[in-house]
Structures are given as structure tokens and as C-alpha cells.
Amino acid sequence: MRLLPILALLIAGPVLAQTPIDVDKEFAFAAQQYRGMLQSHPDTSKFPQSSKPDGSPDDRKSSWWCSGFFGGSLWHIYQRTNDPFWKEEAQKWTMAVAKEQYNTGTHDLGFMIYCPFGNGYRLTKNEAYKPIMLTGAQSLSTRFTPSVGVIKSWNKFQQYDYPVIIDNMMNLELLFWAANNGGDKRLRDIAITHADNTIKNHYRPDNSSYHVVCYNPDGTVAAKKTAQGYADNSAWARGQAWGLYGYTVMYRETKDKKYLDQARKIADFYLNHPNLPADKIPYWDFNAPGIPAEERDASAGAIAASALLELSTHGGSSAKTYYQQAERMLQSLSSPAYKAKPGGDNHFILVHSVGHKPAKSEVDTPIIYADYYYLEALLRYDALRKKQG
Ligand code: GLY
């Protein structure tokens, strides 16, 4: 008799053996770490980013592309706890980014503005956040040139004047929000045109993505490259996760089936890749030459988990797989293998992310956006579990 459950488990396979994540426990840990983070960051002009190689905290200014993630993470904790302490801190760190609404020198305004203000507005309906997001979206749109058909990412990359990185898919959500909330309706068209040209020019026949595509003024492609990946033709892990998340948002905002198909194709590339480890947290590049002796990227794992959970809500024959794989990713991230030491690791939640390996920058360290997408994924996971009953 005792053998029966073991037998059932063997027949059903390891997926059914997954134990659910204790979301309360994980948020209690996050809150404990971030209380320490707030104590060690009394000055809201110094944004927690990561740890330096010597272990000391690496803080950045509001103009750095990651400045919105700390406020956004505080909103995630507030959403879970409903504790006014977190609301107050989230408000403070959100407003600390407000001046970036006028920044037309970056394509990252989606990350910088939407992660803190978008979550804050969703949770509190604070009307003061609205004009800031509308201005941010307008600033972002100045980087779109109709004859090229995409939003420019960086002002220069190598000898190229119009580089676009796959990460840019993440900034489109702000444009949709603005178009739906009193902003220029053209912002929506810009997002759609950018997403369509990105499918055309960033994606390879195997559904992996280049990191950087450099455009000519007439919209033709000058070069396909990498900056943060191993090689021009490799699959940089976080880039695959950004694309997966970006096209899932595109489907949510447009209900155009082609974006759902694209998101599914990216998910299938990612999940079926022979170099995806058993714990489902990728190496920093799927084609990194020294696998398995290469660093993992917990941030890519967190972004992919969050995206897959949303993608799993859109039905289709793979919906259950996407949910189960995301759950597996969150189990791994919630295990001691990827969690910061309580009270340590500069009070981040996760460790083992890779920012820019070729530049030897942020290699195998905590990074603020890993925490942000991990918390977002936990919230999504919990909501889906409650819905399932
Ligand atoms: N450029 C954004 C990233 O490192 O993913």
C-alpha cells in the first residue's frame, strides 16, 4: 500500500511532485531584507542596484536604467502586506525617480517610470502619478523615427547610430498605458510598429533573439550584434526573457494572436533548450562556451517565470506546462541556492544574477531587477493558485 504514492509519482513524472511555494514565507523574507535595505539607504538619490566585487553595495543615480525597480519592489511588498509602512516607503522611492520623466536620452523609461509609478497608480490611484507617466511616455516616443520604424535604444553602438536592443520590448507597456489613459493614441501605434519590426528583424528561425539590431535611416538592417551576450549569434538569456515578457504584454494589450504565437514560440525555445538546467534557471547565455562551468542568471529566471505565469492564462495546449515550469523556476529561486543570506548580501532578496559578463560587470551578484520580477512572479503565482482553488 505504501508503495502506491511512490509508484503514482514515478508514473506521473517529476512535475507533479512539485510542492507549492510558501508565498507568505517568501514575502516575510523579502520584507525583512528590504527593511535592512531601507535602513542602509537613507538617501533617496542613491538607488540600490547590486553588490560590487568586494561585496560592498553598488548604488546608482535616478538616471540609471534600473532606478525604478526598488520603488516597484516596495509596491509589490505593499500589495502583499497592505502595511502603510511599505506604502509610505514605496511612495518616497517612486517620487525619487519623477525627474526622469523628462529624460529623452534613454529608451529605458518603461522600466524607470512604469515599474514604480505604474504599480503605485494601480494600487493607490494616486492622480499625481498620472501626468508623470504621460510625460514619460511622451519622452520615450521622441526616440521613435517613423522612417526607421523602431524606438532607438542607445545613441551609439560601435559605429552604428541607431541600435535597438531586445530589452526595448519591455518599455512598450508604458506607451500602452499612456494611450489608454488620456495620452496620445499614436503611442499605441508606435508600440505596435516597434514590436512588429522587432519580430521581423530580431528573431531567428529557431525563435531565439539577437541582442542588438542596428538600423539604417530607411529602416533596413545594418548589422545584428550582441553587447551583453556571448556572441552575435548566441542566445543571451535575459534577452530571451525580455522578449518573452514583451510579447506576452503585446498580446494582453492588443489581443492580436500573432503576439501570442510569438510569445509561445519564444517560451518553447527557452524551455526546450538543451542547455536549460534542471532547476530551470538559465546560464547567462544559452550558448556560453564553458557550460556547465558558467554563471547562472537568476534575473532571467525571475523575468521568465513572471512572463510564463501570464502566458499560462491565455489557454492553449502548453498553458499547464508554462505554469508548471514557472512554478519550478520560483521553487529554485526560493531555495537556498539563489536566496540571499538573511540580513546579508546587502539586503537583496536573490543572488546569482549576471548583468554584463563581457564587460565583467555585475557577474554573479544580486541585482535589483531580479528581486523586482521575482516578487512580481510570486504575486502572479499566488493569484493564479487562489483562482485554481
Ligand atoms: N540592458 C538591460 C539589461 O541588462 O537587461
Tab-separated table of C-alpha atoms and ligand atoms in Angstrom:
chain	number	residue	atom	x	y	z
A	1	MET	CA	0.000	0.000	0.000
A	2	ARG	CA	2.787	2.344	0.988
A	3	LEU	CA	4.350	1.873	-2.431
A	4	LEU	CA	1.327	3.301	-4.209
A	5	PRO	CA	2.068	7.011	-3.816
A	6	ILE	CA	5.679	6.441	-4.879
A	7	LEU	CA	4.500	4.451	-7.872
A	8	ALA	CA	1.996	7.161	-8.801
A	9	LEU	CA	4.753	9.741	-8.578
A	10	LEU	CA	7.048	7.736	-10.813
A	11	ILE	CA	4.323	7.283	-13.418
A	12	ALA	CA	3.180	10.910	-13.316
A	13	GLY	CA	6.719	12.238	-13.553
A	14	PRO	CA	8.567	14.820	-11.521
A	15	VAL	CA	6.329	17.764	-12.443
A	16	LEU	CA	3.503	16.577	-10.210
A	17	ALA	CA	5.967	16.170	-7.365
A	18	GLN	CA	6.382	19.957	-7.121
A	19	THR	CA	5.429	21.379	-3.770
A	20	PRO	CA	3.755	24.761	-3.869
A	21	ILE	CA	5.794	27.791	-2.890
A	22	ASP	CA	5.065	29.309	0.508
A	23	VAL	CA	4.403	32.823	-0.745
A	24	ASP	CA	3.808	34.206	2.771
A	25	LYS	CA	7.192	32.922	3.878
A	26	GLU	CA	8.943	34.378	0.835
A	27	PHE	CA	7.354	37.801	1.326
A	28	ALA	CA	8.269	37.732	5.022
A	29	PHE	CA	11.874	37.163	3.961
A	30	ALA	CA	11.647	39.911	1.325
A	31	ALA	CA	10.227	42.357	3.881
A	32	GLN	CA	12.978	41.518	6.359
A	33	GLN	CA	15.686	42.067	3.747
A	34	TYR	CA	14.165	45.283	2.432
A	35	ARG	CA	13.739	46.755	5.920
A	36	GLY	CA	17.511	46.406	6.150
A	37	MET	CA	17.868	47.863	2.650
A	38	LEU	CA	15.825	50.919	3.649
A	39	GLN	CA	17.905	51.413	6.794
A	40	SER	CA	21.116	51.280	4.786
A	41	HIS	CA	19.673	53.703	2.169
A	42	PRO	CA	18.505	56.858	3.986
A	43	ASP	CA	19.251	58.979	0.896
A	44	THR	CA	16.751	58.578	-1.960
A	45	SER	CA	19.262	59.834	-4.518
A	46	LYS	CA	21.247	56.592	-4.104
A	47	PHE	CA	19.318	53.674	-5.569
A	48	PRO	CA	20.206	50.100	-4.610
A	49	GLN	CA	21.487	48.309	-7.698
A	50	SER	CA	23.793	45.393	-6.839
A	51	SER	CA	26.969	44.432	-4.945
A	52	LYS	CA	30.488	45.318	-6.049
A	53	PRO	CA	33.079	42.537	-6.451
A	54	ASP	CA	34.431	43.400	-2.970
A	55	GLY	CA	30.948	42.811	-1.547
A	56	SER	CA	30.108	46.443	-0.812
A	57	PRO	CA	26.802	47.952	-2.029
A	58	ASP	CA	26.714	49.372	-5.556
A	59	ASP	CA	24.224	52.252	-5.677
A	60	ARG	CA	23.197	54.310	-8.710
A	61	LYS	CA	21.543	57.620	-9.599
A	62	SER	CA	17.961	58.104	-10.768
A	63	SER	CA	19.193	58.410	-14.362
A	64	TRP	CA	20.416	54.779	-14.302
A	65	TRP	CA	18.007	52.473	-16.159
A	66	CYS	CA	17.268	50.443	-13.005
A	67	SER	CA	16.193	53.306	-10.733
A	68	GLY	CA	12.507	52.334	-10.824
A	69	PHE	CA	12.921	48.765	-9.627
A	70	PHE	CA	13.420	49.498	-5.938
A	71	GLY	CA	10.224	51.572	-5.703
A	72	GLY	CA	8.448	48.936	-7.786
A	73	SER	CA	9.598	46.165	-5.429
A	74	LEU	CA	8.375	48.168	-2.438
A	75	TRP	CA	4.971	48.394	-4.112
A	76	HIS	CA	4.996	44.603	-4.537
A	77	ILE	CA	5.596	44.201	-0.799
A	78	TYR	CA	2.863	46.727	-0.050
A	79	GLN	CA	0.460	44.836	-2.319
A	80	ARG	CA	1.119	41.668	-0.326
A	81	THR	CA	1.145	43.136	3.180
A	82	ASN	CA	-1.214	46.113	2.944
A	83	ASP	CA	1.019	47.657	5.608
A	84	PRO	CA	1.129	51.501	5.402
A	85	PHE	CA	4.864	51.383	6.204
A	86	TRP	CA	5.558	49.885	2.765
A	87	LYS	CA	3.185	52.301	1.051
A	88	GLU	CA	4.996	55.271	2.526
A	89	GLU	CA	8.409	53.930	1.535
A	90	ALA	CA	7.175	52.990	-1.942
A	91	GLN	CA	5.782	56.495	-2.434
A	92	LYS	CA	9.074	58.020	-1.362
A	93	TRP	CA	11.219	55.903	-3.684
A	94	THR	CA	8.745	56.301	-6.537
A	95	MET	CA	8.809	60.086	-6.394
A	96	ALA	CA	12.610	59.943	-6.245
A	97	VAL	CA	12.530	58.893	-9.929
A	98	ALA	CA	9.989	61.538	-11.044
A	99	LYS	CA	12.508	63.866	-12.677
A	100	GLU	CA	13.391	61.155	-15.195
A	101	GLN	CA	10.008	61.705	-16.889
A	102	TYR	CA	11.780	64.381	-18.974
A	103	ASN	CA	14.748	62.189	-19.860
A	104	THR	CA	14.800	61.775	-23.641
A	105	GLY	CA	18.316	60.366	-23.639
A	106	THR	CA	17.243	56.824	-22.773
A	107	HIS	CA	14.829	54.196	-24.068
A	108	ASP	CA	14.517	52.735	-20.572
A	109	LEU	CA	11.690	54.975	-19.401
A	110	GLY	CA	9.348	51.995	-19.327
A	111	PHE	CA	11.487	50.368	-16.648
A	112	MET	CA	12.250	53.624	-14.854
A	113	ILE	CA	8.775	55.148	-14.850
A	114	TYR	CA	6.272	52.335	-15.311
A	115	CYS	CA	7.671	49.935	-12.681
A	116	PRO	CA	7.328	52.383	-9.781
A	117	PHE	CA	4.547	54.739	-10.953
A	118	GLY	CA	2.528	52.106	-12.808
A	119	ASN	CA	2.382	49.804	-9.793
A	120	GLY	CA	1.751	52.753	-7.487
A	121	TYR	CA	-1.111	54.008	-9.640
A	122	ARG	CA	-2.637	50.535	-9.955
A	123	LEU	CA	-2.614	50.095	-6.175
A	124	THR	CA	-3.475	53.600	-4.938
A	125	LYS	CA	-4.968	55.511	-7.889
A	126	ASN	CA	-2.775	58.430	-6.861
A	127	GLU	CA	-3.701	61.017	-9.525
A	128	ALA	CA	-0.338	62.765	-9.120
A	129	TYR	CA	1.346	59.770	-10.804
A	130	LYS	CA	-0.681	60.089	-13.990
A	131	PRO	CA	0.911	63.191	-15.560
A	132	ILE	CA	4.355	61.827	-14.714
A	133	MET	CA	3.644	58.618	-16.622
A	134	LEU	CA	2.100	60.527	-19.524
A	135	THR	CA	5.146	62.780	-19.799
A	136	GLY	CA	7.459	59.762	-19.504
A	137	ALA	CA	5.647	58.049	-22.375
A	138	GLN	CA	5.868	61.187	-24.486
A	139	SER	CA	9.609	61.452	-23.776
A	140	LEU	CA	10.087	57.808	-24.774
A	141	SER	CA	8.190	58.376	-28.023
A	142	THR	CA	10.694	61.044	-29.092
A	143	ARG	CA	13.114	58.162	-29.729
A	144	PHE	CA	10.842	56.706	-32.420
A	145	THR	CA	11.619	57.666	-36.022
A	146	PRO	CA	8.803	56.723	-38.454
A	147	SER	CA	11.153	56.044	-41.388
A	148	VAL	CA	13.073	53.530	-39.269
A	149	GLY	CA	10.016	52.050	-37.551
A	150	VAL	CA	11.544	51.331	-34.138
A	151	ILE	CA	12.395	53.162	-30.905
A	152	LYS	CA	16.120	53.863	-30.700
A	153	SER	CA	17.745	52.201	-27.682
A	154	TRP	CA	21.215	53.666	-27.388
A	155	ASN	CA	22.533	56.733	-29.164
A	156	LYS	CA	25.561	54.860	-30.456
A	157	PHE	CA	26.810	51.264	-30.540
A	158	GLN	CA	30.177	50.573	-32.169
A	159	GLN	CA	29.960	52.514	-35.462
A	160	TYR	CA	26.156	52.385	-35.600
A	161	ASP	CA	23.830	55.321	-34.913
A	162	TYR	CA	20.502	53.509	-34.499
A	163	PRO	CA	20.915	50.440	-32.273
A	164	VAL	CA	17.823	48.703	-30.897
A	165	ILE	CA	18.094	46.067	-28.190
A	166	ILE	CA	15.575	43.337	-27.488
A	167	ASP	CA	15.214	44.738	-23.942
A	168	ASN	CA	13.320	47.638	-25.524
A	169	MET	CA	10.232	45.406	-25.778
A	170	MET	CA	9.857	45.999	-22.039
A	171	ASN	CA	9.334	49.743	-22.469
A	172	LEU	CA	6.218	49.387	-24.622
A	173	GLU	CA	3.865	48.768	-21.684
A	174	LEU	CA	4.253	52.420	-20.665
A	175	LEU	CA	3.160	53.530	-24.154
A	176	PHE	CA	0.015	51.388	-23.987
A	177	TRP	CA	-0.773	52.692	-20.514
A	178	ALA	CA	-0.456	56.280	-21.711
A	179	ALA	CA	-2.563	55.715	-24.848
A	180	ASN	CA	-5.277	54.161	-22.642
A	181	ASN	CA	-5.142	56.889	-20.005
A	182	GLY	CA	-5.558	60.162	-21.802
A	183	GLY	CA	-2.263	60.250	-23.687
A	184	ASP	CA	-1.693	60.495	-27.421
A	185	LYS	CA	-3.274	57.482	-29.194
A	186	ARG	CA	-0.262	57.463	-31.507
A	187	LEU	CA	1.769	55.977	-28.641
A	188	ARG	CA	-0.079	52.714	-29.131
A	189	ASP	CA	0.760	52.695	-32.858
A	190	ILE	CA	4.427	53.294	-32.034
A	191	ALA	CA	4.456	50.292	-29.684
A	192	ILE	CA	2.834	48.067	-32.321
A	193	THR	CA	5.167	49.178	-35.114
A	194	HIS	CA	8.196	48.631	-32.871
A	195	ALA	CA	7.007	45.161	-31.850
A	196	ASP	CA	6.279	44.135	-35.462
A	197	ASN	CA	9.676	45.245	-36.723
A	198	THR	CA	11.333	43.509	-33.785
A	199	ILE	CA	9.698	40.202	-34.722
A	200	LYS	CA	10.921	40.729	-38.256
A	201	ASN	CA	14.494	41.734	-37.502
A	202	HIS	CA	15.470	40.476	-34.038
A	203	TYR	CA	14.195	36.906	-34.237
A	204	ARG	CA	15.986	33.986	-35.828
A	205	PRO	CA	14.367	30.953	-37.445
A	206	ASP	CA	14.808	28.987	-34.176
A	207	ASN	CA	12.872	31.733	-32.296
A	208	SER	CA	15.860	32.972	-30.330
A	209	SER	CA	16.662	36.655	-30.445
A	210	TYR	CA	19.655	38.778	-31.303
A	211	HIS	CA	20.511	41.278	-28.624
A	212	VAL	CA	21.238	44.360	-30.758
A	213	VAL	CA	19.907	45.173	-34.227
A	214	CYS	CA	21.413	48.279	-35.820
A	215	TYR	CA	19.239	50.110	-38.320
A	216	ASN	CA	19.889	52.393	-41.277
A	217	PRO	CA	17.871	55.625	-41.607
A	218	ASP	CA	15.498	53.950	-44.098
A	219	GLY	CA	14.650	51.099	-41.719
A	220	THR	CA	16.854	48.476	-43.359
A	221	VAL	CA	19.142	46.485	-41.089
A	222	ALA	CA	22.815	47.440	-40.966
A	223	ALA	CA	24.009	44.773	-38.523
A	224	LYS	CA	22.910	42.193	-35.970
A	225	LYS	CA	25.105	42.120	-32.880
A	226	THR	CA	25.421	41.470	-29.204
A	227	ALA	CA	26.567	43.697	-26.359
A	228	GLN	CA	25.829	41.674	-23.240
A	229	GLY	CA	25.693	38.187	-24.753
A	230	TYR	CA	28.478	35.739	-25.522
A	231	ALA	CA	28.444	36.218	-29.306
A	232	ASP	CA	26.449	37.976	-32.008
A	233	ASN	CA	24.698	34.732	-32.909
A	234	SER	CA	24.228	33.416	-29.352
A	235	ALA	CA	21.076	33.495	-27.229
A	236	TRP	CA	21.737	35.858	-24.313
A	237	ALA	CA	19.468	34.534	-21.575
A	238	ARG	CA	17.996	37.778	-20.261
A	239	GLY	CA	17.309	38.947	-23.798
A	240	GLN	CA	15.203	35.831	-24.393
A	241	ALA	CA	13.325	36.550	-21.166
A	242	TRP	CA	12.736	40.213	-22.083
A	243	GLY	CA	11.276	39.154	-25.431
A	244	LEU	CA	9.047	36.535	-23.818
A	245	TYR	CA	7.705	39.070	-21.356
A	246	GLY	CA	7.398	41.797	-24.001
A	247	TYR	CA	5.316	39.758	-26.459
A	248	THR	CA	3.102	38.477	-23.656
A	249	VAL	CA	2.351	42.114	-22.815
A	250	MET	CA	1.773	42.838	-26.523
A	251	TYR	CA	-0.906	40.152	-26.610
A	252	ARG	CA	-2.500	41.446	-23.400
A	253	GLU	CA	-2.702	44.954	-24.840
A	254	THR	CA	-3.811	44.168	-28.397
A	255	LYS	CA	-5.349	40.670	-28.319
A	256	ASP	CA	-3.603	40.156	-31.666
A	257	LYS	CA	-2.941	36.424	-31.977
A	258	LYS	CA	0.377	36.953	-33.743
A	259	TYR	CA	1.882	38.239	-30.479
A	260	LEU	CA	0.557	35.265	-28.547
A	261	ASP	CA	2.117	32.979	-31.140
A	262	GLN	CA	5.404	34.873	-30.844
A	263	ALA	CA	5.424	34.634	-27.042
A	264	ARG	CA	4.725	30.904	-27.249
A	265	LYS	CA	7.493	30.373	-29.767
A	266	ILE	CA	9.964	32.184	-27.503
A	267	ALA	CA	8.762	30.182	-24.488
A	268	ASP	CA	9.235	26.939	-26.371
A	269	PHE	CA	12.747	27.902	-27.465
A	270	TYR	CA	13.637	28.770	-23.867
A	271	LEU	CA	12.030	25.799	-22.123
A	272	ASN	CA	13.168	23.166	-24.610
A	273	HIS	CA	16.743	24.374	-24.882
A	274	PRO	CA	19.177	21.532	-24.116
A	275	ASN	CA	21.297	23.939	-22.051
A	276	LEU	CA	18.466	24.943	-19.717
A	277	PRO	CA	19.486	23.315	-16.415
A	278	ALA	CA	17.187	21.013	-14.443
A	279	ASP	CA	16.385	23.769	-11.934
A	280	LYS	CA	15.205	25.927	-14.888
A	281	ILE	CA	17.450	28.893	-14.065
A	282	PRO	CA	19.474	29.586	-17.224
A	283	TYR	CA	23.142	30.183	-17.663
A	284	TRP	CA	23.749	33.850	-18.519
A	285	ASP	CA	23.833	32.891	-22.202
A	286	PHE	CA	22.316	29.702	-23.615
A	287	ASN	CA	25.449	29.325	-25.747
A	288	ALA	CA	28.063	30.361	-23.187
A	289	PRO	CA	31.171	28.400	-24.133
A	290	GLY	CA	32.044	26.934	-20.725
A	291	ILE	CA	28.645	25.450	-19.810
A	292	PRO	CA	28.212	23.911	-17.229
A	293	ALA	CA	31.009	25.964	-15.630
A	294	GLU	CA	29.269	29.276	-16.384
A	295	GLU	CA	27.309	31.603	-14.114
A	296	ARG	CA	23.554	31.348	-13.875
A	297	ASP	CA	21.374	34.411	-14.305
A	298	ALA	CA	18.701	34.473	-11.614
A	299	SER	CA	17.294	37.681	-13.127
A	300	ALA	CA	16.488	35.929	-16.409
A	301	GLY	CA	14.844	33.155	-14.383
A	302	ALA	CA	12.669	35.632	-12.489
A	303	ILE	CA	11.627	37.555	-15.623
A	304	ALA	CA	10.814	34.325	-17.483
A	305	ALA	CA	8.798	32.964	-14.533
A	306	SER	CA	6.694	36.110	-14.352
A	307	ALA	CA	6.098	36.117	-18.117
A	308	LEU	CA	5.238	32.407	-18.257
A	309	LEU	CA	2.676	32.794	-15.481
A	310	GLU	CA	0.866	35.442	-17.509
A	311	LEU	CA	1.243	33.422	-20.699
A	312	SER	CA	-0.276	30.394	-18.942
A	313	THR	CA	-3.535	32.333	-18.530
A	314	HIS	CA	-4.094	32.535	-22.282
A	315	GLY	CA	-5.032	28.890	-22.788
A	316	GLY	CA	-3.609	26.613	-25.457
A	317	SER	CA	-2.140	23.168	-25.163
A	318	SER	CA	1.009	24.401	-23.378
A	319	ALA	CA	-0.687	26.554	-20.716
A	320	LYS	CA	-0.227	23.957	-17.983
A	321	THR	CA	3.406	23.404	-18.917
A	322	TYR	CA	4.097	27.134	-18.749
A	323	TYR	CA	2.547	27.332	-15.290
A	324	GLN	CA	4.444	24.280	-14.020
A	325	GLN	CA	7.749	25.436	-15.443
A	326	ALA	CA	7.274	28.880	-13.892
A	327	GLU	CA	6.490	27.222	-10.568
A	328	ARG	CA	9.680	25.205	-10.869
A	329	MET	CA	11.671	28.394	-11.539
A	330	LEU	CA	10.165	30.052	-8.479
A	331	GLN	CA	10.910	26.998	-6.357
A	332	SER	CA	14.536	27.193	-7.418
A	333	LEU	CA	14.761	30.933	-6.801
A	334	SER	CA	13.123	30.475	-3.392
A	335	SER	CA	15.649	27.806	-2.381
A	336	PRO	CA	18.901	28.499	-0.507
A	337	ALA	CA	20.746	28.111	-3.831
A	338	TYR	CA	19.541	31.552	-5.024
A	339	LYS	CA	18.401	33.314	-1.866
A	340	ALA	CA	20.438	35.961	-0.116
A	341	LYS	CA	21.742	35.259	3.364
A	342	PRO	CA	19.268	36.634	5.940
A	343	GLY	CA	20.480	40.105	6.854
A	344	GLY	CA	23.354	39.720	4.372
A	345	ASP	CA	24.122	40.217	0.669
A	346	ASN	CA	23.459	43.948	1.096
A	347	HIS	CA	19.831	43.140	1.896
A	348	PHE	CA	18.895	41.969	-1.585
A	349	ILE	CA	16.484	39.038	-1.900
A	350	LEU	CA	18.172	36.990	-4.633
A	351	VAL	CA	21.801	36.360	-5.511
A	352	HIS	CA	23.474	34.893	-8.624
A	353	SER	CA	22.475	37.276	-11.410
A	354	VAL	CA	24.664	38.425	-14.288
A	355	GLY	CA	24.412	41.982	-15.618
A	356	HIS	CA	27.076	42.327	-18.312
A	357	LYS	CA	29.512	39.448	-18.453
A	358	PRO	CA	31.576	40.576	-21.479
A	359	ALA	CA	32.261	43.857	-19.655
A	360	LYS	CA	32.989	41.895	-16.437
A	361	SER	CA	30.303	43.982	-14.761
A	362	GLU	CA	27.780	42.595	-12.252
A	363	VAL	CA	28.806	38.972	-12.644
A	364	ASP	CA	27.249	36.520	-10.177
A	365	THR	CA	25.813	39.124	-7.865
A	366	PRO	CA	22.455	40.337	-6.552
A	367	ILE	CA	20.771	42.768	-8.986
A	368	ILE	CA	17.711	44.845	-8.160
A	369	TYR	CA	15.627	43.769	-11.177
A	370	ALA	CA	15.941	40.097	-10.236
A	371	ASP	CA	14.215	40.968	-6.953
A	372	TYR	CA	11.551	43.040	-8.721
A	373	TYR	CA	10.492	40.319	-11.183
A	374	TYR	CA	10.773	37.585	-8.546
A	375	LEU	CA	8.302	39.445	-6.295
A	376	GLU	CA	6.030	40.161	-9.261
A	377	ALA	CA	6.106	36.481	-10.231
A	378	LEU	CA	5.270	35.404	-6.663
A	379	LEU	CA	2.249	37.720	-6.672
A	380	ARG	CA	1.109	36.346	-10.027
A	381	TYR	CA	1.675	32.770	-8.860
A	382	ASP	CA	-0.336	33.306	-5.697
A	383	ALA	CA	-3.220	34.915	-7.601
A	384	LEU	CA	-3.321	32.004	-10.061
A	385	ARG	CA	-3.211	29.399	-7.290
A	386	LYS	CA	-6.110	31.100	-5.494
A	387	LYS	CA	-8.071	31.173	-8.746
A	388	GLN	CA	-7.465	27.467	-9.285
A	389	GLY	CA	-8.919	26.929	-5.784
B	1	GLY	N1	20.046	46.404	-20.749
B	1	GLY	C1	19.211	45.816	-19.801
B	1	GLY	C2	19.700	44.526	-19.309
B	1	GLY	O1	20.840	44.423	-18.911
B	1	GLY	O2	18.950	43.606	-19.307
